[in-house]
Structures are given as structure tokens and as C-alpha cells.
Amino acid sequence: MVTKHVLISFLIEKYKDDVLCDMISMHASHLLLGRPWQFDRKDKRDELKNRYFLENDGRTYTLASLSPKQVYEDQLKLKKKSEVEMVIQQCEVVVTMQKYIRKWLVRHAYLKLLLAIIFIQCC
């Protein structure tokens, strides 16, 4: 059931557009552009070459699908980006834990002394 509408701006290569979308509950977030949008933009398709021709603001745009090589490169970029984000999250957790431990040790100064004694005895 549609409960809200949202105006979305998007960019595909040089083609920029705004579209009023219905919002529905779903597990993934995608921009689904259907027949009303295609009709408004005077959409034309070349099914053999898998290209779309759109008109917006008096200009004609050609949108072509990605080649298999481009799809693969995009997947690699996304994977690398997610790995970098994972490392950043892990670093943030470590920094947060260090801050927490420092605060805890400041509050419990006698434990610092005890830890220092234990460290000296072990070495």
C-alpha cells in the first residue's frame, strides 16, 4: 500500500531527471521507473542494441546498458568499497574500545597500579 510520495533526483551519465515516486515498504531500495515515466519521457527502445532514447527538457538522451566488462569492474569497485568500509568500522570499534578502557582505567586508578605491578613481576 502506498502511504507516501517522494521526489527523487537521479543522474545516469549525462541524463539528469526528477521523478515523483510512490513509497512502499520493501527490503531493498531501488528506483523503479515504469510505464508512466517512460510515456512522459517519450521513451523509445532499440531492443537489438539494448539502448533507450529519452527526451527531457527538449534534449534527447541515449542510455546504453553496461558491457559485461563494465559490470565486472563495477562489482569489483563495490566489493573493494565494502571491504574498506568494513576496515573503517573495525578501526572505529577499536578506537571506541580504547577510549572506554582509558576512561575505565582513569576511574579505577588502583587497578592501573595493580596492572603495573603484575607487568613488572611478569617481566
Short mmCIF file of N, CA and C in Angstrom, two decimals:
data_model
loop_
_atom_site.label_atom_id
_atom_site.label_comp_id
_atom_site.label_asym_id
_atom_site.label_seq_id
_atom_site.Cartn_x
_atom_site.Cartn_y
_atom_site.Cartn_z
N MET A 1 0.83 -1.18 0.00
CA MET A 1 0.00 0.00 0.00
C MET A 1 0.88 1.25 0.00
N VAL A 2 0.57 2.18 -0.84
CA VAL A 2 1.34 3.42 -0.93
C VAL A 2 0.87 4.36 0.18
N THR A 3 1.82 4.82 0.99
CA THR A 3 1.48 5.74 2.09
C THR A 3 2.16 7.10 1.94
N LYS A 4 3.24 7.15 1.15
CA LYS A 4 3.99 8.40 1.00
C LYS A 4 4.47 8.53 -0.43
N HIS A 5 4.80 9.77 -0.80
CA HIS A 5 5.41 10.08 -2.09
C HIS A 5 6.71 10.83 -1.82
N VAL A 6 7.68 10.68 -2.70
CA VAL A 6 8.95 11.38 -2.55
C VAL A 6 9.45 11.81 -3.93
N LEU A 7 10.03 13.00 -3.98
CA LEU A 7 10.62 13.50 -5.23
C LEU A 7 12.09 13.10 -5.23
N ILE A 8 12.50 12.30 -6.21
CA ILE A 8 13.86 11.78 -6.28
C ILE A 8 14.58 12.40 -7.48
N SER A 9 15.78 12.90 -7.25
CA SER A 9 16.64 13.36 -8.34
C SER A 9 17.67 12.28 -8.60
N PHE A 10 17.90 11.96 -9.85
CA PHE A 10 18.91 10.96 -10.17
C PHE A 10 19.68 11.37 -11.41
N LEU A 11 20.85 10.77 -11.56
CA LEU A 11 21.75 11.09 -12.66
C LEU A 11 22.27 9.79 -13.25
N ILE A 12 22.11 9.62 -14.55
CA ILE A 12 22.67 8.48 -15.28
C ILE A 12 23.52 9.06 -16.39
N GLU A 13 24.84 8.96 -16.22
CA GLU A 13 25.77 9.60 -17.13
C GLU A 13 25.43 11.08 -17.23
N LYS A 14 25.02 11.57 -18.42
CA LYS A 14 24.69 13.00 -18.57
C LYS A 14 23.20 13.27 -18.40
N TYR A 15 22.41 12.22 -18.27
CA TYR A 15 20.96 12.37 -18.14
C TYR A 15 20.60 12.61 -16.68
N LYS A 16 19.99 13.77 -16.42
CA LYS A 16 19.55 14.12 -15.07
C LYS A 16 18.05 14.30 -15.10
N ASP A 17 17.38 13.76 -14.06
CA ASP A 17 15.92 13.85 -14.04
C ASP A 17 15.43 13.86 -12.60
N ASP A 18 14.20 14.34 -12.43
CA ASP A 18 13.49 14.28 -11.17
C ASP A 18 12.23 13.48 -11.41
N VAL A 19 11.88 12.62 -10.47
CA VAL A 19 10.67 11.82 -10.64
C VAL A 19 9.96 11.72 -9.28
N LEU A 20 8.64 11.86 -9.31
CA LEU A 20 7.83 11.72 -8.11
C LEU A 20 7.49 10.24 -7.97
N CYS A 21 7.93 9.63 -6.88
CA CYS A 21 7.78 8.19 -6.70
C CYS A 21 6.83 7.88 -5.56
N ASP A 22 6.11 6.78 -5.69
CA ASP A 22 5.34 6.23 -4.59
C ASP A 22 6.31 5.45 -3.70
N MET A 23 6.14 5.56 -2.40
CA MET A 23 6.99 4.82 -1.47
C MET A 23 6.20 3.64 -0.92
N ILE A 24 6.80 2.46 -0.98
CA ILE A 24 6.19 1.28 -0.39
C ILE A 24 7.24 0.58 0.47
N SER A 25 6.79 -0.23 1.38
CA SER A 25 7.69 -0.97 2.24
C SER A 25 8.31 -2.13 1.47
N MET A 26 9.63 -2.19 1.48
CA MET A 26 10.33 -3.30 0.83
C MET A 26 11.69 -3.49 1.49
N HIS A 27 12.30 -4.63 1.29
CA HIS A 27 13.57 -4.95 1.92
C HIS A 27 14.76 -4.31 1.21
N ALA A 28 14.61 -3.95 -0.04
CA ALA A 28 15.68 -3.32 -0.80
C ALA A 28 15.20 -1.96 -1.25
N SER A 29 16.13 -1.10 -1.57
CA SER A 29 15.72 0.22 -2.06
C SER A 29 16.19 0.36 -3.50
N HIS A 30 15.23 0.52 -4.37
CA HIS A 30 15.51 0.68 -5.80
C HIS A 30 14.61 1.76 -6.35
N LEU A 31 15.04 2.35 -7.41
CA LEU A 31 14.22 3.31 -8.13
C LEU A 31 13.64 2.56 -9.33
N LEU A 32 12.35 2.28 -9.28
CA LEU A 32 11.69 1.54 -10.34
C LEU A 32 10.94 2.53 -11.23
N LEU A 33 11.42 2.71 -12.44
CA LEU A 33 10.80 3.65 -13.37
C LEU A 33 9.94 2.86 -14.34
N GLY A 34 8.64 3.09 -14.29
CA GLY A 34 7.72 2.28 -15.08
C GLY A 34 7.14 3.00 -16.27
N ARG A 35 6.05 2.46 -16.76
CA ARG A 35 5.43 2.94 -17.99
C ARG A 35 5.01 4.41 -17.94
N PRO A 36 4.43 4.92 -16.84
CA PRO A 36 4.07 6.35 -16.84
C PRO A 36 5.30 7.25 -17.04
N TRP A 37 6.39 6.91 -16.38
CA TRP A 37 7.62 7.69 -16.54
C TRP A 37 8.13 7.59 -17.97
N GLN A 38 8.11 6.37 -18.53
CA GLN A 38 8.56 6.18 -19.90
C GLN A 38 7.69 6.97 -20.88
N PHE A 39 6.40 6.98 -20.65
CA PHE A 39 5.48 7.72 -21.52
C PHE A 39 5.77 9.22 -21.43
N ASP A 40 5.95 9.73 -20.21
CA ASP A 40 6.24 11.17 -20.01
C ASP A 40 7.53 11.58 -20.71
N ARG A 41 8.51 10.68 -20.77
CA ARG A 41 9.82 11.00 -21.37
C ARG A 41 9.91 10.58 -22.83
N LYS A 42 8.78 10.15 -23.40
CA LYS A 42 8.73 9.72 -24.81
C LYS A 42 9.81 8.67 -25.08
N ASP A 43 9.83 7.67 -24.25
CA ASP A 43 10.81 6.60 -24.30
C ASP A 43 10.71 5.82 -25.62
N LYS A 44 11.88 5.55 -26.20
CA LYS A 44 11.96 4.68 -27.38
C LYS A 44 13.07 3.68 -27.10
N ARG A 45 12.85 2.43 -27.54
CA ARG A 45 13.83 1.37 -27.27
C ARG A 45 14.36 0.79 -28.57
N ASP A 46 15.65 0.46 -28.52
CA ASP A 46 16.26 -0.33 -29.58
C ASP A 46 16.62 -1.65 -28.91
N GLU A 47 15.75 -2.63 -29.06
CA GLU A 47 15.92 -3.88 -28.34
C GLU A 47 17.13 -4.68 -28.82
N LEU A 48 17.51 -4.54 -30.09
CA LEU A 48 18.67 -5.27 -30.59
C LEU A 48 19.96 -4.80 -29.93
N LYS A 49 20.11 -3.48 -29.77
CA LYS A 49 21.32 -2.93 -29.17
C LYS A 49 21.15 -2.65 -27.68
N ASN A 50 19.95 -2.91 -27.15
CA ASN A 50 19.64 -2.70 -25.74
C ASN A 50 19.93 -1.26 -25.33
N ARG A 51 19.35 -0.32 -26.06
CA ARG A 51 19.51 1.10 -25.79
C ARG A 51 18.15 1.74 -25.62
N TYR A 52 18.14 2.82 -24.82
CA TYR A 52 16.93 3.60 -24.59
C TYR A 52 17.19 5.03 -25.05
N PHE A 53 16.20 5.62 -25.65
CA PHE A 53 16.28 7.01 -26.08
C PHE A 53 15.19 7.77 -25.32
N LEU A 54 15.58 8.83 -24.62
CA LEU A 54 14.66 9.59 -23.79
C LEU A 54 14.71 11.05 -24.15
N GLU A 55 13.58 11.73 -23.99
CA GLU A 55 13.54 13.18 -24.18
C GLU A 55 13.24 13.83 -22.84
N ASN A 56 14.01 14.87 -22.52
CA ASN A 56 13.79 15.63 -21.29
C ASN A 56 14.31 17.03 -21.51
N ASP A 57 13.50 18.02 -21.18
CA ASP A 57 13.86 19.43 -21.33
C ASP A 57 14.31 19.75 -22.77
N GLY A 58 13.66 19.15 -23.74
CA GLY A 58 13.96 19.45 -25.14
C GLY A 58 15.21 18.76 -25.68
N ARG A 59 15.85 17.94 -24.89
CA ARG A 59 17.05 17.23 -25.35
C ARG A 59 16.77 15.74 -25.44
N THR A 60 17.46 15.06 -26.33
CA THR A 60 17.33 13.61 -26.47
C THR A 60 18.58 12.96 -25.88
N TYR A 61 18.36 11.95 -25.05
CA TYR A 61 19.46 11.23 -24.39
C TYR A 61 19.42 9.77 -24.83
N THR A 62 20.60 9.17 -24.96
CA THR A 62 20.72 7.76 -25.26
C THR A 62 21.34 7.07 -24.06
N LEU A 63 20.63 6.08 -23.53
CA LEU A 63 21.14 5.30 -22.41
C LEU A 63 21.41 3.89 -22.91
N ALA A 64 22.64 3.44 -22.75
CA ALA A 64 23.02 2.09 -23.17
C ALA A 64 23.34 1.26 -21.94
N SER A 65 23.07 -0.03 -22.04
CA SER A 65 23.38 -0.91 -20.91
C SER A 65 24.90 -1.10 -20.81
N LEU A 66 25.34 -1.52 -19.65
CA LEU A 66 26.76 -1.74 -19.43
C LEU A 66 27.22 -3.02 -20.12
N SER A 67 28.46 -3.02 -20.55
CA SER A 67 29.03 -4.24 -21.12
C SER A 67 29.37 -5.18 -19.96
N PRO A 68 29.55 -6.48 -20.23
CA PRO A 68 29.93 -7.40 -19.16
C PRO A 68 31.21 -6.96 -18.44
N LYS A 69 32.15 -6.39 -19.17
CA LYS A 69 33.39 -5.91 -18.56
C LYS A 69 33.10 -4.76 -17.59
N GLN A 70 32.23 -3.83 -17.98
CA GLN A 70 31.88 -2.71 -17.11
C GLN A 70 31.15 -3.19 -15.85
N VAL A 71 30.27 -4.18 -16.02
CA VAL A 71 29.56 -4.74 -14.86
C VAL A 71 30.56 -5.35 -13.90
N TYR A 72 31.51 -6.12 -14.42
CA TYR A 72 32.54 -6.75 -13.59
C TYR A 72 33.36 -5.70 -12.85
N GLU A 73 33.77 -4.64 -13.57
CA GLU A 73 34.56 -3.57 -12.92
C GLU A 73 33.76 -2.88 -11.83
N ASP A 74 32.47 -2.64 -12.06
CA ASP A 74 31.62 -2.03 -11.04
C ASP A 74 31.50 -2.94 -9.81
N GLN A 75 31.38 -4.24 -10.05
CA GLN A 75 31.29 -5.19 -8.93
C GLN A 75 32.58 -5.19 -8.11
N LEU A 76 33.72 -5.12 -8.80
CA LEU A 76 35.00 -5.06 -8.08
C LEU A 76 35.09 -3.79 -7.24
N LYS A 77 34.66 -2.65 -7.80
CA LYS A 77 34.68 -1.39 -7.05
C LYS A 77 33.79 -1.48 -5.82
N LEU A 78 32.60 -2.04 -5.99
CA LEU A 78 31.69 -2.18 -4.84
C LEU A 78 32.27 -3.09 -3.77
N LYS A 79 32.90 -4.19 -4.21
CA LYS A 79 33.50 -5.12 -3.25
C LYS A 79 34.63 -4.44 -2.50
N LYS A 80 35.49 -3.72 -3.23
CA LYS A 80 36.61 -3.02 -2.60
C LYS A 80 36.09 -1.96 -1.64
N LYS A 81 35.05 -1.23 -2.06
CA LYS A 81 34.47 -0.19 -1.21
C LYS A 81 33.92 -0.82 0.07
N SER A 82 33.22 -1.95 -0.04
CA SER A 82 32.65 -2.58 1.15
C SER A 82 33.75 -3.10 2.07
N GLU A 83 34.87 -3.59 1.49
CA GLU A 83 35.99 -4.05 2.33
C GLU A 83 36.62 -2.87 3.07
N VAL A 84 36.77 -1.74 2.39
CA VAL A 84 37.33 -0.55 3.02
C VAL A 84 36.40 -0.07 4.14
N GLU A 85 35.09 -0.07 3.87
CA GLU A 85 34.13 0.35 4.90
C GLU A 85 34.19 -0.58 6.10
N MET A 86 34.40 -1.88 5.87
CA MET A 86 34.50 -2.85 6.97
C MET A 86 35.73 -2.56 7.82
N VAL A 87 36.86 -2.26 7.19
CA VAL A 87 38.08 -1.93 7.93
C VAL A 87 37.87 -0.65 8.73
N ILE A 88 37.22 0.34 8.14
CA ILE A 88 36.95 1.60 8.84
C ILE A 88 36.08 1.33 10.07
N GLN A 89 35.05 0.52 9.91
CA GLN A 89 34.18 0.19 11.04
C GLN A 89 34.97 -0.52 12.15
N GLN A 90 35.86 -1.44 11.77
CA GLN A 90 36.66 -2.15 12.76
C GLN A 90 37.58 -1.19 13.49
N CYS A 91 38.17 -0.24 12.75
CA CYS A 91 39.04 0.75 13.39
C CYS A 91 38.25 1.63 14.35
N GLU A 92 37.04 1.99 13.96
CA GLU A 92 36.20 2.80 14.83
C GLU A 92 35.87 2.05 16.12
N VAL A 93 35.63 0.75 16.00
CA VAL A 93 35.35 -0.06 17.19
C VAL A 93 36.56 -0.10 18.10
N VAL A 94 37.75 -0.29 17.53
CA VAL A 94 38.98 -0.33 18.32
C VAL A 94 39.20 1.00 19.04
N VAL A 95 39.03 2.10 18.32
CA VAL A 95 39.22 3.42 18.92
C VAL A 95 38.21 3.63 20.05
N THR A 96 36.96 3.23 19.82
CA THR A 96 35.93 3.36 20.85
C THR A 96 36.29 2.54 22.07
N MET A 97 36.77 1.32 21.85
CA MET A 97 37.16 0.46 22.99
C MET A 97 38.34 1.07 23.73
N GLN A 98 39.31 1.63 23.00
CA GLN A 98 40.46 2.27 23.66
C GLN A 98 40.00 3.43 24.52
N LYS A 99 39.09 4.23 24.02
CA LYS A 99 38.57 5.36 24.80
C LYS A 99 37.85 4.85 26.05
N TYR A 100 37.05 3.80 25.87
CA TYR A 100 36.32 3.23 27.00
C TYR A 100 37.28 2.69 28.06
N ILE A 101 38.33 1.98 27.60
CA ILE A 101 39.30 1.41 28.55
C ILE A 101 40.05 2.51 29.26
N ARG A 102 40.43 3.57 28.55
CA ARG A 102 41.13 4.69 29.20
C ARG A 102 40.26 5.32 30.27
N LYS A 103 38.98 5.57 29.95
CA LYS A 103 38.08 6.16 30.94
C LYS A 103 37.94 5.23 32.15
N TRP A 104 37.83 3.95 31.89
CA TRP A 104 37.66 2.98 32.97
C TRP A 104 38.90 2.96 33.85
N LEU A 105 40.08 2.98 33.21
CA LEU A 105 41.32 2.95 33.99
C LEU A 105 41.50 4.23 34.80
N VAL A 106 41.08 5.35 34.25
CA VAL A 106 41.17 6.61 35.00
C VAL A 106 40.29 6.53 36.24
N ARG A 107 39.11 5.96 36.09
CA ARG A 107 38.20 5.84 37.23
C ARG A 107 38.73 4.84 38.26
N HIS A 108 39.47 3.88 37.81
CA HIS A 108 39.97 2.83 38.70
C HIS A 108 41.50 2.87 38.73
N ALA A 109 42.02 3.95 39.24
CA ALA A 109 43.47 4.17 39.25
C ALA A 109 44.20 3.07 40.01
N TYR A 110 43.57 2.53 41.04
CA TYR A 110 44.25 1.48 41.81
C TYR A 110 44.48 0.24 40.96
N LEU A 111 43.64 0.01 39.96
CA LEU A 111 43.86 -1.14 39.07
C LEU A 111 45.07 -0.90 38.17
N LYS A 112 45.30 0.37 37.79
CA LYS A 112 46.49 0.67 36.99
C LYS A 112 47.74 0.29 37.77
N LEU A 113 47.73 0.62 39.04
CA LEU A 113 48.88 0.28 39.89
C LEU A 113 49.04 -1.23 39.97
N LEU A 114 47.93 -1.94 40.15
CA LEU A 114 47.96 -3.39 40.22
C LEU A 114 48.45 -4.00 38.91
N LEU A 115 47.97 -3.48 37.79
CA LEU A 115 48.42 -3.98 36.49
C LEU A 115 49.90 -3.71 36.27
N ALA A 116 50.36 -2.55 36.74
CA ALA A 116 51.79 -2.23 36.61
C ALA A 116 52.62 -3.19 37.43
N ILE A 117 52.19 -3.51 38.62
CA ILE A 117 52.91 -4.47 39.48
C ILE A 117 52.96 -5.84 38.83
N ILE A 118 51.84 -6.28 38.31
CA ILE A 118 51.78 -7.59 37.64
C ILE A 118 52.71 -7.59 36.43
N PHE A 119 52.70 -6.51 35.66
CA PHE A 119 53.55 -6.41 34.48
C PHE A 119 55.02 -6.47 34.87
N ILE A 120 55.39 -5.78 35.94
CA ILE A 120 56.78 -5.79 36.39
C ILE A 120 57.19 -7.18 36.84
N GLN A 121 56.30 -7.89 37.56
CA GLN A 121 56.62 -9.23 38.04
C GLN A 121 56.74 -10.23 36.89
N CYS A 122 55.94 -10.05 35.86
CA CYS A 122 55.98 -10.97 34.71
C CYS A 122 57.25 -10.78 33.89
N CYS A 123 57.77 -9.57 33.85
CA CYS A 123 58.93 -9.30 33.03
C CYS A 123 60.14 -9.53 33.82
#
